[in-house]
PDB file of C-alpha atoms in Angstrom:
ATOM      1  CA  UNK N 125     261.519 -10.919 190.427  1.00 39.00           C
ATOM      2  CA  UNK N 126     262.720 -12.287 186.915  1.00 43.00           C
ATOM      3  CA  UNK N 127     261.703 -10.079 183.975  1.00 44.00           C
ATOM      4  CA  UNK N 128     259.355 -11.301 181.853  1.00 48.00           C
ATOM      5  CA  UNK N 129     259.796 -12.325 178.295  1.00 49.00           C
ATOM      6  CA  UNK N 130     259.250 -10.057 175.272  1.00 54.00           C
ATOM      7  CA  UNK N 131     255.859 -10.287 173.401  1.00 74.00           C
ATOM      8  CA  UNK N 132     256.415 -12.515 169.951  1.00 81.00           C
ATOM      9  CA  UNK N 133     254.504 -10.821 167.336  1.00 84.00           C
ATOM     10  CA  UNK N 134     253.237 -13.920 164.695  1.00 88.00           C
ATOM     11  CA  UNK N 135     254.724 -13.367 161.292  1.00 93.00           C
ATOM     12  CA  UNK N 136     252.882 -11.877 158.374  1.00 96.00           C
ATOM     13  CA  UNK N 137     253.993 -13.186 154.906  1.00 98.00           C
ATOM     14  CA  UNK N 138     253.959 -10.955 151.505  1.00 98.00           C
ATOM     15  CA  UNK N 139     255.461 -11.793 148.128  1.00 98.00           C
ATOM     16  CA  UNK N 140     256.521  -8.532 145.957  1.00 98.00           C
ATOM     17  CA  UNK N 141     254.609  -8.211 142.570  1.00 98.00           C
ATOM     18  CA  UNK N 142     258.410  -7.586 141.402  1.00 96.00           C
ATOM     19  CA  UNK N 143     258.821 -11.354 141.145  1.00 97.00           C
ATOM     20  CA  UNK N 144     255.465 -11.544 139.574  1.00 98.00           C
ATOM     21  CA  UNK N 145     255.352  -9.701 136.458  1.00 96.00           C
ATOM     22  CA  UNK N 146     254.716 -12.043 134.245  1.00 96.00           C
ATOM     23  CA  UNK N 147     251.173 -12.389 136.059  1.00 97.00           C
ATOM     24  CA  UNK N 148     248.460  -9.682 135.653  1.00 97.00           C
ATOM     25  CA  UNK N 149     247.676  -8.044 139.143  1.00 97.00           C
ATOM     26  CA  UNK N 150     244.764  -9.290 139.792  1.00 97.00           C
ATOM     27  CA  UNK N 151     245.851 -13.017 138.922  1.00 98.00           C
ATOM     28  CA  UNK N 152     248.405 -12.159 141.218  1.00 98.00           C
ATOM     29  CA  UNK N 153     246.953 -11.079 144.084  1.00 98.00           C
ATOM     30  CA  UNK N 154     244.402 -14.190 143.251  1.00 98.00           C
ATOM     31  CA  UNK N 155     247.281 -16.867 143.618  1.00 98.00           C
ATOM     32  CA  UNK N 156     249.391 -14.948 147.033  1.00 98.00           C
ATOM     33  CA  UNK N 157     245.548 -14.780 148.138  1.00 98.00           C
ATOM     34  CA  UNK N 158     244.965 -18.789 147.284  1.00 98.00           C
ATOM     35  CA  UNK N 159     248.487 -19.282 148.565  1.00 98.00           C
ATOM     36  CA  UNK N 160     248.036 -18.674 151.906  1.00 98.00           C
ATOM     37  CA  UNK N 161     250.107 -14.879 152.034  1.00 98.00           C
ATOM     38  CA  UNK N 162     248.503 -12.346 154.015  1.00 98.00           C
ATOM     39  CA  UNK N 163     250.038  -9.353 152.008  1.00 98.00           C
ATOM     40  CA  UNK N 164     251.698  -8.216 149.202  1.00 98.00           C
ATOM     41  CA  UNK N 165     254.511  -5.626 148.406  1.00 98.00           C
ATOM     42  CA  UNK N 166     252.691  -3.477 145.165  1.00 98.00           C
ATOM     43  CA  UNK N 167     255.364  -2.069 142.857  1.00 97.00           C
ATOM     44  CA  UNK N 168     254.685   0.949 140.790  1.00 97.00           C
ATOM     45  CA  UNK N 169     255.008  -0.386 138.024  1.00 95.00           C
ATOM     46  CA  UNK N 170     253.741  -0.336 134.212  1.00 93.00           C
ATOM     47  CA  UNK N 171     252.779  -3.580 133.837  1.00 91.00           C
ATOM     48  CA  UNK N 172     250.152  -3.725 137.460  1.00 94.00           C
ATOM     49  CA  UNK N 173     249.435  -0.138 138.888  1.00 96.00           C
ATOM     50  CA  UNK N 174     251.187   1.896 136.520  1.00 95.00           C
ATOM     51  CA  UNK N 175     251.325   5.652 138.599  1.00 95.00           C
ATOM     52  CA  UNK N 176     251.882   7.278 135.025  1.00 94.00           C
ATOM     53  CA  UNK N 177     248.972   5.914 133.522  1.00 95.00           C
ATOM     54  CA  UNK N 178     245.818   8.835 132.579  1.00 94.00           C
ATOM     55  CA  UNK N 179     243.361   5.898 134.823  1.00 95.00           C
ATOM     56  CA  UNK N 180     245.410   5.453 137.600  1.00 96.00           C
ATOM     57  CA  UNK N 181     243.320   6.848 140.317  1.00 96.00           C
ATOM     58  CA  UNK N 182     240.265   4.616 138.992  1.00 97.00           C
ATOM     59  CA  UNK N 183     242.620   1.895 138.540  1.00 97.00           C
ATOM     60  CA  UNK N 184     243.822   2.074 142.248  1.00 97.00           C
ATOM     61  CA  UNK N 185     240.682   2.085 143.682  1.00 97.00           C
ATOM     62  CA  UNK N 186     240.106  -1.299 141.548  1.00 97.00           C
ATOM     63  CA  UNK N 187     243.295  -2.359 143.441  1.00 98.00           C
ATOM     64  CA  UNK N 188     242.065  -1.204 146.808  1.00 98.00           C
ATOM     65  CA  UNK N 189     238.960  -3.566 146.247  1.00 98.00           C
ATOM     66  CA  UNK N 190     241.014  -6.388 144.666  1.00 98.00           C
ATOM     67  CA  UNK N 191     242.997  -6.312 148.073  1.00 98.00           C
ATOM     68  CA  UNK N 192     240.317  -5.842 150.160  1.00 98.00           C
ATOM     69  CA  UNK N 193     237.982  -9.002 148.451  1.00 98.00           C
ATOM     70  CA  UNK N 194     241.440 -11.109 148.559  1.00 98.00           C
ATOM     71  CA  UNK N 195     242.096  -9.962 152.645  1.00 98.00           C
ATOM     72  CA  UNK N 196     245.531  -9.194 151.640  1.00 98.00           C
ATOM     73  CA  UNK N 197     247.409  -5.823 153.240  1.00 98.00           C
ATOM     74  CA  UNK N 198     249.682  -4.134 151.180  1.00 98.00           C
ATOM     75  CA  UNK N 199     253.187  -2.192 150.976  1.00 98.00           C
ATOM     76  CA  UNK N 200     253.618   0.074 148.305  1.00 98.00           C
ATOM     77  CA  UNK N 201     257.189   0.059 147.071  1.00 97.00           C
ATOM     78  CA  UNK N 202     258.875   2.082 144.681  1.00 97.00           C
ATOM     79  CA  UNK N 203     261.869   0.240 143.017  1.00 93.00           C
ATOM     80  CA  UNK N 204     260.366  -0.056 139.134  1.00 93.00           C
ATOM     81  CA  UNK N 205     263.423   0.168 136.766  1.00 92.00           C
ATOM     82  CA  UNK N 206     261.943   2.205 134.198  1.00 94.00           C
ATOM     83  CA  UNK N 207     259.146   3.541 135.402  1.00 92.00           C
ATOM     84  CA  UNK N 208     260.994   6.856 134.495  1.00 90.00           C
ATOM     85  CA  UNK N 209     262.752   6.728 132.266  1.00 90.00           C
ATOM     86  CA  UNK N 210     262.815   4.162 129.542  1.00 88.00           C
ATOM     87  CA  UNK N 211     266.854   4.338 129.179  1.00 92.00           C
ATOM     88  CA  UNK N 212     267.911   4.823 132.399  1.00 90.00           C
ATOM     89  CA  UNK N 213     267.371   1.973 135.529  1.00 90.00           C
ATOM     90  CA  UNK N 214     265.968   3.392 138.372  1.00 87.00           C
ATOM     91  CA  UNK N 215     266.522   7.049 136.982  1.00 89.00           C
ATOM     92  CA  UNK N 216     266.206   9.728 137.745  1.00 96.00           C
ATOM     93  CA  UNK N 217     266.709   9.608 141.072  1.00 96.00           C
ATOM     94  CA  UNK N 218     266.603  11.393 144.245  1.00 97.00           C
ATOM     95  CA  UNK N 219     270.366  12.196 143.426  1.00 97.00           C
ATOM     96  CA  UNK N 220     270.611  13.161 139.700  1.00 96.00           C
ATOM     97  CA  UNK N 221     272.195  16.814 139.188  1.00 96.00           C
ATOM     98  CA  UNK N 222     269.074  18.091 137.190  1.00 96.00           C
ATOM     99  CA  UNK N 223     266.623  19.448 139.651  1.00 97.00           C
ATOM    100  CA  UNK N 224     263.960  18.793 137.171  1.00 97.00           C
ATOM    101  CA  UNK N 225     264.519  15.431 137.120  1.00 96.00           C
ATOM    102  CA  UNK N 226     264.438  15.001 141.006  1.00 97.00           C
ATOM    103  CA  UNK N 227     261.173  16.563 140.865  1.00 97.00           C
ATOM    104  CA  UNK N 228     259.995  13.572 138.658  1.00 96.00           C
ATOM    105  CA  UNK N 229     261.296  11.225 141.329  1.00 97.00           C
ATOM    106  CA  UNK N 230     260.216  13.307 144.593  1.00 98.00           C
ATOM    107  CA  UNK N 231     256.474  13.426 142.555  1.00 97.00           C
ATOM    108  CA  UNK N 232     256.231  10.051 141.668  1.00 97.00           C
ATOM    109  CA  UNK N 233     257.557   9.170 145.677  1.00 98.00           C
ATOM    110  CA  UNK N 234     254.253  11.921 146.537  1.00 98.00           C
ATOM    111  CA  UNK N 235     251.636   9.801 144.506  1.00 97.00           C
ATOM    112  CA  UNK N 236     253.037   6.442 146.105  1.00 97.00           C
ATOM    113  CA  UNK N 237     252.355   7.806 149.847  1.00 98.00           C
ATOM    114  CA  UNK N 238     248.394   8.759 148.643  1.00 97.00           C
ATOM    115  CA  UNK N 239     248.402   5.823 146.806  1.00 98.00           C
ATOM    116  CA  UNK N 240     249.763   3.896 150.196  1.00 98.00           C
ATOM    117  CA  UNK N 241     246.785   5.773 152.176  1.00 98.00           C
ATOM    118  CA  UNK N 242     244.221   5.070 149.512  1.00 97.00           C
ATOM    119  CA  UNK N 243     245.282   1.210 149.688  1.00 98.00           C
ATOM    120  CA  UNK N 244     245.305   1.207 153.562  1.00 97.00           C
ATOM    121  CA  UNK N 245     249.205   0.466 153.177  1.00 97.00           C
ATOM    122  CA  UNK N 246     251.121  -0.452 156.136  1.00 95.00           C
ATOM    123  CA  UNK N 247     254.324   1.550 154.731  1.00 97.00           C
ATOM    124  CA  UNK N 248     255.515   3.212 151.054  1.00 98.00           C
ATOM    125  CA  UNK N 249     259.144   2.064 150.026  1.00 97.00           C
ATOM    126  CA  UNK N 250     261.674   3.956 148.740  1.00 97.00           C
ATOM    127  CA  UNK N 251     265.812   4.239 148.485  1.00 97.00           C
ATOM    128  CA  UNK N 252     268.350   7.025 147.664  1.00 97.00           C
ATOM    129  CA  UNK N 253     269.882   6.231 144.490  1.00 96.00           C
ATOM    130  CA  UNK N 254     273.247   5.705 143.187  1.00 96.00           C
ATOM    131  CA  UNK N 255     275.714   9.002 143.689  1.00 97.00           C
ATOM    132  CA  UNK N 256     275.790  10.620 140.170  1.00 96.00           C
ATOM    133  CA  UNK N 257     279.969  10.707 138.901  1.00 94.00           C
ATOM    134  CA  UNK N 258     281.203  13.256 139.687  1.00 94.00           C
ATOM    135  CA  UNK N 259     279.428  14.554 142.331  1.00 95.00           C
ATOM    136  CA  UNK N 260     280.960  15.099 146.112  1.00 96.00           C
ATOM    137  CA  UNK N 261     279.385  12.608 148.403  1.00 95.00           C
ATOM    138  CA  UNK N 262     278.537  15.687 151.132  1.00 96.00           C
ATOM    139  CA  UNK N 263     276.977  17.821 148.622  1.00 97.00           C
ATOM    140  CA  UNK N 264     275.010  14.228 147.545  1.00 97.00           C
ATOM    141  CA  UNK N 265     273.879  13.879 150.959  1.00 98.00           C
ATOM    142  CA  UNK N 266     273.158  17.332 151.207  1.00 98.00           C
ATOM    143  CA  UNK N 267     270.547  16.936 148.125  1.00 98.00           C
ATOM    144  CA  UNK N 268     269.247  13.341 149.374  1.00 98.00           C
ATOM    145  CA  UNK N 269     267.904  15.444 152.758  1.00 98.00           C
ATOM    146  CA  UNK N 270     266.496  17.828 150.309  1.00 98.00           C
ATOM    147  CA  UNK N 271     265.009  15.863 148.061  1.00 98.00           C
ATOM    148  CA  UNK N 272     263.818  13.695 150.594  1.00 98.00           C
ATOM    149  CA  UNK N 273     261.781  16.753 153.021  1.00 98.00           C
ATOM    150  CA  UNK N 274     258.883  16.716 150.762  1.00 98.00           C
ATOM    151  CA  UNK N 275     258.300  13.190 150.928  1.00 98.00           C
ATOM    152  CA  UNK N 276     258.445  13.002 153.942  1.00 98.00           C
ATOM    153  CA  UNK N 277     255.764  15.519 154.459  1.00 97.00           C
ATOM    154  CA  UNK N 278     253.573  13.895 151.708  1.00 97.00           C
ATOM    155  CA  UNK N 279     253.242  10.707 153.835  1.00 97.00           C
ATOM    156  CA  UNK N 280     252.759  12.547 157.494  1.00 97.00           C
ATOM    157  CA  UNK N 281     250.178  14.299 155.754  1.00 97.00           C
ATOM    158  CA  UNK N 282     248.770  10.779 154.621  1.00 97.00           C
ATOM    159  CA  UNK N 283     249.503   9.298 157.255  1.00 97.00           C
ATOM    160  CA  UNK N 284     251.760   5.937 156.470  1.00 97.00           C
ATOM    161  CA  UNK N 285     255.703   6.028 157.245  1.00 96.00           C
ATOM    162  CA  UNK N 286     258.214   5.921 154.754  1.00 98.00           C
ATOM    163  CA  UNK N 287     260.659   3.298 155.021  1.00 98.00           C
ATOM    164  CA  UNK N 288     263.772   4.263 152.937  1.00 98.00           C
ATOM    165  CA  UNK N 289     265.946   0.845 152.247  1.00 98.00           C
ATOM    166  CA  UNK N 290     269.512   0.497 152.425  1.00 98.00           C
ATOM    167  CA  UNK N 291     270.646  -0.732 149.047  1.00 97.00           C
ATOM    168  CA  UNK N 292     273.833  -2.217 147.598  1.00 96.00           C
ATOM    169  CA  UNK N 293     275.770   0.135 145.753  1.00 96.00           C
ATOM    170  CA  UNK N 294     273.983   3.548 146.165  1.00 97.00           C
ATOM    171  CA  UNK N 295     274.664   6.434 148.193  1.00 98.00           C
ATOM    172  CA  UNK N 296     272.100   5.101 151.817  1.00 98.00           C
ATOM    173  CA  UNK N 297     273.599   1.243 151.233  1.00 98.00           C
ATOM    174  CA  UNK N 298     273.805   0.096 155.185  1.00 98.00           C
ATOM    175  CA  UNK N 299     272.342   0.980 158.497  1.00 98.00           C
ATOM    176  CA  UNK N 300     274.964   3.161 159.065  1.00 98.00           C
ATOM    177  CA  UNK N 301     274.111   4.989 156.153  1.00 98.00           C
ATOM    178  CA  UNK N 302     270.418   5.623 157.312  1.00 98.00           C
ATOM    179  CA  UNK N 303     271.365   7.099 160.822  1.00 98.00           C
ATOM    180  CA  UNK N 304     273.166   9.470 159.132  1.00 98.00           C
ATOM    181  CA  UNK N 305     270.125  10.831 156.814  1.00 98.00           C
ATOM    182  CA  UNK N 306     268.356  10.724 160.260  1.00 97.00           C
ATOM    183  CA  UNK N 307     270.771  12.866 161.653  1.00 97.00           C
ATOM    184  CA  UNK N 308     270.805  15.083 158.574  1.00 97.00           C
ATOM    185  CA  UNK N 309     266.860  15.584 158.212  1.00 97.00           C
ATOM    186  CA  UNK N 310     266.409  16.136 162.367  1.00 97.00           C
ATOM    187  CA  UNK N 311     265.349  12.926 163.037  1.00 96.00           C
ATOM    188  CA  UNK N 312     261.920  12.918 162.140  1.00 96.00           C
ATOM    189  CA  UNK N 313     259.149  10.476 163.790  1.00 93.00           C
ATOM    190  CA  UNK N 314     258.094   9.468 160.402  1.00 94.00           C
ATOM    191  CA  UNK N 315     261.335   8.458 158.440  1.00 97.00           C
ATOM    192  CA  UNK N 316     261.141   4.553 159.255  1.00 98.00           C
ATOM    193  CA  UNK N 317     263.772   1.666 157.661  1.00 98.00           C
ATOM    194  CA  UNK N 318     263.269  -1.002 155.068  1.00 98.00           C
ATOM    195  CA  UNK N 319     265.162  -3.503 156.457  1.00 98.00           C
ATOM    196  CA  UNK N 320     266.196  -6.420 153.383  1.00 98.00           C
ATOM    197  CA  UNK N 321     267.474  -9.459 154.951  1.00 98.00           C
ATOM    198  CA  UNK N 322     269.499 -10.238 152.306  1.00 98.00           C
ATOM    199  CA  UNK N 323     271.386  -7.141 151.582  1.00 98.00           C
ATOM    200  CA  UNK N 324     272.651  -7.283 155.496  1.00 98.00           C
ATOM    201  CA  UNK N 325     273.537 -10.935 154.629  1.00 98.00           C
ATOM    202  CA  UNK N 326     275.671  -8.883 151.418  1.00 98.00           C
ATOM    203  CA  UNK N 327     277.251  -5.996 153.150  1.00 96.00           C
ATOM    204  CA  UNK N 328     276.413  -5.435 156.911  1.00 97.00           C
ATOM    205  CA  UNK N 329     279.508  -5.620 159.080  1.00 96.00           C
ATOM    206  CA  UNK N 330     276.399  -7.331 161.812  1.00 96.00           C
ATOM    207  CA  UNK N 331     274.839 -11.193 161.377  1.00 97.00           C
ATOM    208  CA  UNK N 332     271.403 -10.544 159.720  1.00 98.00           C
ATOM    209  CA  UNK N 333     269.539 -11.440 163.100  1.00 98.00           C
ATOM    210  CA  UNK N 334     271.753  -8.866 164.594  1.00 98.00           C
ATOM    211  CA  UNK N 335     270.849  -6.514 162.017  1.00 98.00           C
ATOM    212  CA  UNK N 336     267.088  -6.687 162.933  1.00 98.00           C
ATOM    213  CA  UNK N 337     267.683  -6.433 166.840  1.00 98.00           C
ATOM    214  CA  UNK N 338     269.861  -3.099 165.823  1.00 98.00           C
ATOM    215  CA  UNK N 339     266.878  -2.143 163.600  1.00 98.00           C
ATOM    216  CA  UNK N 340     264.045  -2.563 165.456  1.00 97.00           C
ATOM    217  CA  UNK N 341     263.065   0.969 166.596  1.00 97.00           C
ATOM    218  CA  UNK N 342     262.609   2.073 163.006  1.00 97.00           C
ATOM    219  CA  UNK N 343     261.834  -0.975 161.447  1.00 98.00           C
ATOM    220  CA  UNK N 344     258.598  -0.398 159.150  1.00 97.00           C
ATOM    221  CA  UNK N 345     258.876  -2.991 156.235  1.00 98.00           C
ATOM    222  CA  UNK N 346     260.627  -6.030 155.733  1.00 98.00           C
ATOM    223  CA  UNK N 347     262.183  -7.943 152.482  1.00 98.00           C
ATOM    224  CA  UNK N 348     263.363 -11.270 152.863  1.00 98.00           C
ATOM    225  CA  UNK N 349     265.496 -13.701 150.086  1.00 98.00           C
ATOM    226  CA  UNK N 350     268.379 -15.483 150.641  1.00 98.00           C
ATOM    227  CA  UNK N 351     272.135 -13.679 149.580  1.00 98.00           C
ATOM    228  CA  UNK N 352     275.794 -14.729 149.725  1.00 98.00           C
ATOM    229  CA  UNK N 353     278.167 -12.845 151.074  1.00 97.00           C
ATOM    230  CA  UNK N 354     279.648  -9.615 148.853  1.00 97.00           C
ATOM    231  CA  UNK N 355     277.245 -10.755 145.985  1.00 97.00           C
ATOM    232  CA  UNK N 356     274.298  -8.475 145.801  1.00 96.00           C
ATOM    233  CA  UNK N 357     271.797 -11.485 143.778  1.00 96.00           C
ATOM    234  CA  UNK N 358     268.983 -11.911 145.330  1.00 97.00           C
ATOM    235  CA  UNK N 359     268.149 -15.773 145.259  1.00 98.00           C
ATOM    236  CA  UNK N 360     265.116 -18.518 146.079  1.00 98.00           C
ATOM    237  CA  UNK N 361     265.236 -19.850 149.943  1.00 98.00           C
ATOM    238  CA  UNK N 362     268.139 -22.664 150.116  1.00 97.00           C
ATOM    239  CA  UNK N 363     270.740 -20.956 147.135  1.00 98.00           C
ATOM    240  CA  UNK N 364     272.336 -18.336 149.302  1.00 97.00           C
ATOM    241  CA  UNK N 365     274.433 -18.598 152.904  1.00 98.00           C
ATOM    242  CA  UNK N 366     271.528 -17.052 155.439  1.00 98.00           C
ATOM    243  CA  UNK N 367     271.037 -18.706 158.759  1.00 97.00           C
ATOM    244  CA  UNK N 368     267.148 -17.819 158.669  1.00 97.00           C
ATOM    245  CA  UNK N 369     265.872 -19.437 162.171  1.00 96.00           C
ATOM    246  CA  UNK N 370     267.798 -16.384 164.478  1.00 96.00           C
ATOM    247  CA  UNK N 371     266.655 -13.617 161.737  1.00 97.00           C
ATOM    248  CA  UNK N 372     262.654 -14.732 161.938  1.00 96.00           C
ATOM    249  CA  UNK N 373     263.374 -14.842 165.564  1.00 95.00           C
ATOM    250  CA  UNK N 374     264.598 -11.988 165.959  1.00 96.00           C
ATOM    251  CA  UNK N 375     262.161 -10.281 163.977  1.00 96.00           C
ATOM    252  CA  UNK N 376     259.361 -12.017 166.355  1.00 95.00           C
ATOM    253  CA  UNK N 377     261.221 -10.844 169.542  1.00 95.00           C
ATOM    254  CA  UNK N 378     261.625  -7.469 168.475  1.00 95.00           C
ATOM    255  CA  UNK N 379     257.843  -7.207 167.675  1.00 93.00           C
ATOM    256  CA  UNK N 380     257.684  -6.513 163.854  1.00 96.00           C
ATOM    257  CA  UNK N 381     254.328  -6.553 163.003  1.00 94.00           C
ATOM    258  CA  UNK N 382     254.655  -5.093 159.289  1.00 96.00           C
ATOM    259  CA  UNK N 383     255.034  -7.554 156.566  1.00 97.00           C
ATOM    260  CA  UNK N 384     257.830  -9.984 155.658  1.00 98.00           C
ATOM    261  CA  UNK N 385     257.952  -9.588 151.764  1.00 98.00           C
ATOM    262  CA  UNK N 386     259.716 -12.478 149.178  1.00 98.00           C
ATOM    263  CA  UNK N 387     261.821 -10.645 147.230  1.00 97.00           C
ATOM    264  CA  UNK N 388     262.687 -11.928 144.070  1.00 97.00           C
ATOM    265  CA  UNK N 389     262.603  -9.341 141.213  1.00 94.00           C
ATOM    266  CA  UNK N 390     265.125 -11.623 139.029  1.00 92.00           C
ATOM    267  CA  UNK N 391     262.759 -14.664 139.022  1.00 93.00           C
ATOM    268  CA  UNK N 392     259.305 -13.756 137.336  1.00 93.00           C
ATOM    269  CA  UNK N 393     259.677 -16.604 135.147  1.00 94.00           C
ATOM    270  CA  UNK N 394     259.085 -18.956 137.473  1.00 96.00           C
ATOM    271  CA  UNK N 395     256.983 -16.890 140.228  1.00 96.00           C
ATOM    272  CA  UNK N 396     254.349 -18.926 140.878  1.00 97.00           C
ATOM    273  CA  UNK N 397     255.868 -21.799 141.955  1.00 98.00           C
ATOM    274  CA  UNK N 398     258.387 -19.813 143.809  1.00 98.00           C
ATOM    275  CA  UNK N 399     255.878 -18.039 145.880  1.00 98.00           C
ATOM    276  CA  UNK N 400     254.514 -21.520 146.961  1.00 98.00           C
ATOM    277  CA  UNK N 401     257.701 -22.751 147.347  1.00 98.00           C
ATOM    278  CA  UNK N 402     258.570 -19.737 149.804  1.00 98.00           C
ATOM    279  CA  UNK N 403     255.555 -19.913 151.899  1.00 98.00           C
ATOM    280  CA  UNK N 404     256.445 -23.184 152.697  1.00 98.00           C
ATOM    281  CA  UNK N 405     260.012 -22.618 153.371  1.00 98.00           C
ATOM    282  CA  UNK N 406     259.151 -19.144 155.636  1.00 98.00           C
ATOM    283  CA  UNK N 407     256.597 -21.508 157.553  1.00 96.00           C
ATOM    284  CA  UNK N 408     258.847 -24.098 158.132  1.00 96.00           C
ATOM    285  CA  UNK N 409     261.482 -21.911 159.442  1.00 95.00           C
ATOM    286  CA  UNK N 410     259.406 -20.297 162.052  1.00 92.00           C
ATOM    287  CA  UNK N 411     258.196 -23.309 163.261  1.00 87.00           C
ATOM    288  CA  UNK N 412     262.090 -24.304 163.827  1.00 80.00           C
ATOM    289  CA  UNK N 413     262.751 -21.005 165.107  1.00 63.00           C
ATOM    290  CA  UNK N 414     264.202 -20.688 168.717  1.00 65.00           C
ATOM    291  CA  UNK N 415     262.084 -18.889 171.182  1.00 63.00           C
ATOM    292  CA  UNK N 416     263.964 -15.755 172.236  1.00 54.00           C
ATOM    293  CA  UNK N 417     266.902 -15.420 170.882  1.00 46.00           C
ATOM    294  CA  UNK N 418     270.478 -14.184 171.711  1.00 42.00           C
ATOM    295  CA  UNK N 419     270.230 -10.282 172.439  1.00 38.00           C
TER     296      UNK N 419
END
């Protein structure tokens, strides 16, 4: 008796409000909505749903209806550059020396997860930072698992996963890097993986589509772009070197069923017509897409 072939899980398309700033959010949400996506990945962000602002829990229950009239579902992701601090990109983080300071990050992490419950979100974002100078990369990892224990109880408490993502240049930057926090923190059921397609295309010793087979047991959010090799720039569908048939492949054999979010935080200028131009191209793809892939 021959086994029988995985379940494919049908893709579902978001573009990240990163690439969409020049927009208001509800215009936003209007065009992915008009577009055809059927999510979106919600930065924290001043300009849409700033999570410093004195209205921000009426303001996310405007969201929450905005979403809900659209029939879009939602990731909440956490990579604003200054939603901090006005000097500092992506600071503080979950790494900076001054525990005061990684309170502000592990507090602003603890309103995303509510504000991922509140929205019905299928996941809240986040990543580790870049390791301070000077500071020993145990004694960084030791204050990552620290840093991150809260968190993590924040969202079991609310109910949605958090998906850390491996990023380019800071201290959790490859798959590698997030088996070891796993290890670290105990494993815990709800520390899931934001997997970005084109950061494995950047730095992952594995073939992207390999990346997402190796993935899959933790995989709760997706970002997809196209990337070259050693050149963290995330870039429009067609500019970089990623096969994408085997990756959507393997993410349909592997039985993703979170979102597939555009990410293209660099291109705001021109978001609009890149997030019909992406739809199209992510479409097109999985209709070329082989039918169970390579293992």
């Amino acid at each position: 008796m021959t086994a029988s072939a995985p379940e494919r899980s049908a893709p579902r398309w978001g573009y990240g409000t990163n690439g969409l700033t020049d927009l208001r959010l509800d215009d936003a949400l209007g065009l992915l909505a008009d577009l055809g996506y059927d999510g979106v990945g919600l930065t924290l962000d001043h300009m849409h749903l700033d999570p410093l602002a004195p209205d921000f829990a009426a303001r996310t229950r405007e969201v929450a209806r905005a979403l809900d009239r659209h029939r879009l579902t939602v990731t909440v992701e956490t990579g604003a550059r200054y939603v901090l601090d006005p000097r500092r990109k992506h600071g503080p983080s979950l790494l900076d020396p001054d525990p005061d300071a990684r309170d502000a990050r592990i507090r602003l992490l603890i309103r995303a997860a509510q504000v991922a419950a509140d929205l019905g979100a299928h996941a809240v974002h986040c990543f580790s930072g870049v390791t301070p100078d000077g500071t020993d990369p145990d004694a960084a990892w030791k204050r990552l698992a620290a840093a991150l224990t809260p968190v993590l109880e924040a969202a079991d408490a609310a109910g949605v996963p958090l998906a850390i993502e491996p990023e380019p240049g800071h201290l959790l930057a490859t798959l590698a890097d997030f088996h070891r926090l796993r290890r670290d923190l105990g494993s815990p059921e709800g520390l899931g993986l934001t997997l970005d397609i084109g950061h494995c295309q950047c730095l992952e010793p594995l073939p992207p589509a390999d990346c997402v087979r190796a993935a899959a047991p933790w995989l709760r959010h997706v970002q997809i772009e196209d990337m070259r090799r050693g050149v963290h720039e995330h870039l429009p569908f067609g500019e970089g070197e990623i096969d994408f048939p085997p990756v959507l492949d393997a993410l349909a054999t592997t039985g993703y069923r979170g979102l597939t979010v555009v990410e293209l935080p660099r291109h705001s200028h021109a978001g609009p017509e890149l997030a019909a131009r992406s739809l199209d191209f992510l479409r097109a793809v999985a209709r070329k897409a082989p039918r169970g892939g390579t293992p």
